[in-house]
Amino acid sequence: MGWLMLAAQEEVAIPKWGIFVNVEGAVSGLFVTVLVGALTYYWIMSARAGRQLPTIRRLPGLDAIDEAVGRATEMGRPVMLANRRDGLGDVETFALWGYLSHVAYLAATYDTRLVNLTGSHLVMAVNQEIVRQAYLEAGRPDAFNTDDIRYFPSSQWPWSSHCAGIIQREQPAAILWVGSWSGEASILPEAGASIGAIQIAACTSTGQLPFFVATCDYVLMSGEVYAASAYLSKEPVMVGTIVAEDHAKLALIIVAVVGSLVEILRPGTQWMTNLLKF
Amino acid sequence: MLRQELPAILTTVVAIVVFLGGILFSLDEMNVLSEIDSWIQLMGNMALFLGGINLCKLHVNNIRKRRQHWIFSVWLLIVFGFFTVLGLAKGSQDPLYKGLYDALIVPVNASMHSIAAFFLCSAAFRAFRVKNLDSILLLVSGAFVMLASVPIGDLISSNIPVISDWLLNIPGSAVARAMSNGMFFASFAATLRIFLGLERRHLS
């Protein structure tokens, strides 16, 4: 009997507007996706048509990468780029590859060693190819060393002690911490600070940001982390996607203000919340 | 064409299927995600060998070239080999395998975690040095939050936990939410770059 009642309840969940699955945010999610997609398409087309794009503000953390690699070159010490948690399908990993290819290109150009640490064997395989390609583009394929692109299983504390050991042994002059991090964020940058390395963090974990802020020279946070590949490439089409993203943020601010005003004027209606949940 | 265009086209097609599947149909009925998951698992298992080989190659090189601390590489290879053989022979649920893991890894992990407090102290010492208005604000709010976390804070003044709660729940929460929203749109734009084939570094 209970089974029959459950089956009847399942049948009651009719699709929204006849076609959308009856889950929270299905229609509003599609609307937001189409809106951001249309904005991105518009700005990409504008860039391709040669129209002037709005200027993107400078990101000191990204500008400091060149300075950090240059400093490592002067000191004759390696540059290290580390990421522990992110796997092949994570969007943070795609952001990481933007940093990695840029740093690898600079390292190859300046003839400086690059040590890359990752906690994913899949990511390591891709990292090797990206660094190899960057060395090739810089005209230094002979300088590429596969052993410098390293994998260590991503268990939090073993990985952290491995990473801290490498910092002590190889004494990198510049360290980049990219991606999402957990409690090891309280230890690793401090290990880097103890050897006087210039440190740049691009962290997507909001809870770990204070540790990076306390220990690193530059910290990229929130959306800045993902903007790296577009910002560093300076390609107008890529920059167009950042402009679209900023317009979407502006739309979000308008939604938040309108929602707050409605809630102040007519308390308890939760009009905007219900709209976004639809 | 095969190296760059085909993976980019496949990415776009799969992204559209998964996205529309989430909105228009029940993904459980379609069984698409579980199929994709099994492909990812298969790829992952194949790449695990690559990772293992890379790890062994690196440490064999350390031993061969007698690099600094090469003895730890010997230890790593012994443990790596022992646990691989034991795991393959007895399985990961074997009492010996689990017992060794719990007796070795768990206490070492706990020790590593416990030293975080010392690293935090030295980091806090640098971060709390008063240099400008920002660092004064950081010092004052940090002091309230830290005092509220220990019993003496409440003894000094019952207002300290109230101030700490306000700092965490009102300005702290507002900033965290703003950052989360920024991160959402930025990751969304980054995902679109991948789906549209603009981001191709991984296909190099």
Coordinates of C-alpha atoms in Angstrom, one line a residue, chain B residues 29-189:
Chain B
E29 CA 16.4 7.5 -16.2
M30 CA 18.9 8.5 -18.9
N31 CA 21.7 6.6 -17.1
V32 CA 24.1 9.0 -18.9
L33 CA 26.0 10.2 -15.9
S34 CA 26.8 6.7 -14.6
E35 CA 28.1 5.8 -18.0
I36 CA 30.4 8.8 -18.1
D37 CA 31.5 8.1 -14.5
S38 CA 32.6 4.6 -15.5
W39 CA 34.6 6.0 -18.4
I40 CA 36.3 8.4 -16.0
Q41 CA 37.0 5.5 -13.6
L42 CA 38.5 3.5 -16.4
M43 CA 40.7 6.4 -17.4
G44 CA 41.6 7.1 -13.8
N45 CA 42.7 3.5 -13.2
M46 CA 44.9 3.6 -16.3
A47 CA 46.5 6.8 -15.3
L48 CA 47.1 5.5 -11.7
F49 CA 49.7 3.2 -13.2
L50 CA 51.3 6.2 -14.9
G51 CA 51.3 8.1 -11.5
G52 CA 52.8 5.0 -9.7
I53 CA 55.5 4.6 -12.4
N54 CA 56.3 8.4 -12.2
L55 CA 56.6 8.1 -8.4
C56 CA 58.9 5.1 -8.6
K57 CA 61.0 6.5 -11.4
L58 CA 61.6 9.7 -9.4
H59 CA 62.7 7.9 -6.3
V60 CA 64.8 5.3 -8.2
N61 CA 66.6 8.2 -9.7
N62 CA 67.1 9.8 -6.3
I63 CA 68.7 6.5 -5.1
R64 CA 70.8 6.0 -8.2
K65 CA 72.2 9.5 -8.2
R66 CA 72.6 9.5 -4.4
R67 CA 70.7 12.7 -4.0
Q68 CA 70.3 14.3 -0.6
H69 CA 68.1 12.2 1.7
W70 CA 68.1 9.4 -0.8
I71 CA 67.6 6.9 2.1
F72 CA 64.0 8.2 2.4
S73 CA 63.4 7.2 -1.2
V74 CA 64.5 3.7 -0.3
W75 CA 62.0 3.7 2.5
L76 CA 59.2 5.1 0.3
L77 CA 59.8 2.3 -2.3
I78 CA 59.8 -0.4 0.4
V79 CA 56.5 0.8 1.9
F80 CA 55.0 1.5 -1.6
G81 CA 55.9 -2.1 -2.7
F82 CA 54.8 -3.7 0.5
F83 CA 51.4 -2.1 0.6
T84 CA 50.8 -2.7 -3.1
V85 CA 51.6 -6.4 -2.8
L86 CA 49.6 -6.8 0.4
G87 CA 46.6 -4.8 -0.9
L88 CA 46.6 -6.9 -4.2
A89 CA 47.0 -10.2 -2.3
K90 CA 44.7 -9.7 0.6
G91 CA 42.4 -6.7 -0.4
S92 CA 42.0 -3.4 1.3
Q93 CA 39.6 -4.8 4.0
D94 CA 42.1 -7.3 5.3
P95 CA 42.7 -6.9 9.1
L96 CA 46.5 -6.8 8.6
Y97 CA 46.3 -4.2 5.8
K98 CA 43.8 -2.1 7.7
G99 CA 45.7 -2.6 11.0
L100 CA 49.0 -1.5 9.6
Y101 CA 47.4 1.5 7.9
D102 CA 45.6 2.5 11.1
A103 CA 48.7 2.0 13.3
L104 CA 51.1 3.9 11.0
I105 CA 49.2 6.5 9.0
V106 CA 46.6 7.7 11.5
P107 CA 49.1 8.7 14.2
V108 CA 51.4 10.3 11.7
N109 CA 48.5 12.2 10.2
A110 CA 47.5 13.4 13.7
S111 CA 51.0 14.5 14.5
M112 CA 51.2 16.4 11.2
H113 CA 47.9 18.0 11.9
S114 CA 48.9 19.0 15.5
I115 CA 51.9 21.0 14.4
A116 CA 49.6 23.3 12.4
A117 CA 49.1 25.3 15.6
F118 CA 52.8 26.3 15.7
F119 CA 52.8 27.3 12.0
L120 CA 49.6 29.3 12.7
C121 CA 51.3 31.1 15.6
S122 CA 54.3 32.3 13.5
A123 CA 52.0 33.3 10.6
A124 CA 49.6 35.2 13.0
F125 CA 52.6 37.0 14.5
R126 CA 53.5 38.4 11.1
A127 CA 49.9 39.0 10.0
F128 CA 49.0 40.9 13.1
R129 CA 51.9 43.4 13.0
V130 CA 50.3 46.8 12.9
K131 CA 51.4 48.6 9.7
N132 CA 48.3 50.4 8.5
L133 CA 44.5 50.8 9.1
D134 CA 43.8 47.4 7.5
S135 CA 46.1 45.6 9.8
I136 CA 44.7 47.4 12.8
L137 CA 41.2 46.2 11.9
L138 CA 42.5 42.7 11.3
L139 CA 44.3 42.7 14.7
V140 CA 41.3 44.0 16.6
S141 CA 38.8 41.7 15.0
G142 CA 41.2 38.8 15.3
A143 CA 41.7 39.5 19.0
F144 CA 37.9 39.5 19.6
V145 CA 37.4 36.2 17.7
M146 CA 40.3 34.5 19.4
L147 CA 39.3 35.7 22.9
A148 CA 35.7 34.5 22.3
S149 CA 37.0 31.0 21.4
V150 CA 38.6 30.5 24.8
P151 CA 36.9 30.5 28.3
I152 CA 38.9 33.6 29.5
G153 CA 37.2 35.8 26.8
D154 CA 33.8 35.3 28.5
L155 CA 35.4 36.0 31.9
I156 CA 36.9 39.3 30.7
S157 CA 33.6 40.5 29.3
S158 CA 30.4 38.8 28.4
N159 CA 30.3 41.2 25.4
I160 CA 33.3 39.6 23.7
P161 CA 31.5 36.5 22.4
V162 CA 28.6 38.8 21.2
I163 CA 31.1 41.0 19.3
S164 CA 32.8 37.9 17.9
D165 CA 29.5 36.4 16.7
W166 CA 28.5 39.7 15.1
L167 CA 31.9 39.9 13.3
L168 CA 31.5 36.3 12.0
N169 CA 27.8 36.4 11.2
I170 CA 27.4 39.9 9.7
P171 CA 30.5 41.3 8.0
G172 CA 32.2 38.0 7.7
S173 CA 29.2 36.2 6.3
A174 CA 28.4 39.1 3.8
V175 CA 32.0 39.1 2.4
A176 CA 32.0 35.2 2.2
R177 CA 28.7 35.3 0.3
A178 CA 29.9 38.0 -2.1
M179 CA 33.1 36.0 -2.8
S180 CA 31.0 32.9 -3.4
N181 CA 28.8 34.7 -5.9
G182 CA 31.9 36.1 -7.6
M183 CA 33.4 32.7 -7.7
F184 CA 30.2 31.2 -9.2
F185 CA 30.1 33.5 -12.1
A186 CA 33.9 33.3 -12.7
S187 CA 33.8 29.5 -12.7
F188 CA 30.8 29.7 -14.9
A189 CA 32.6 31.9 -17.4

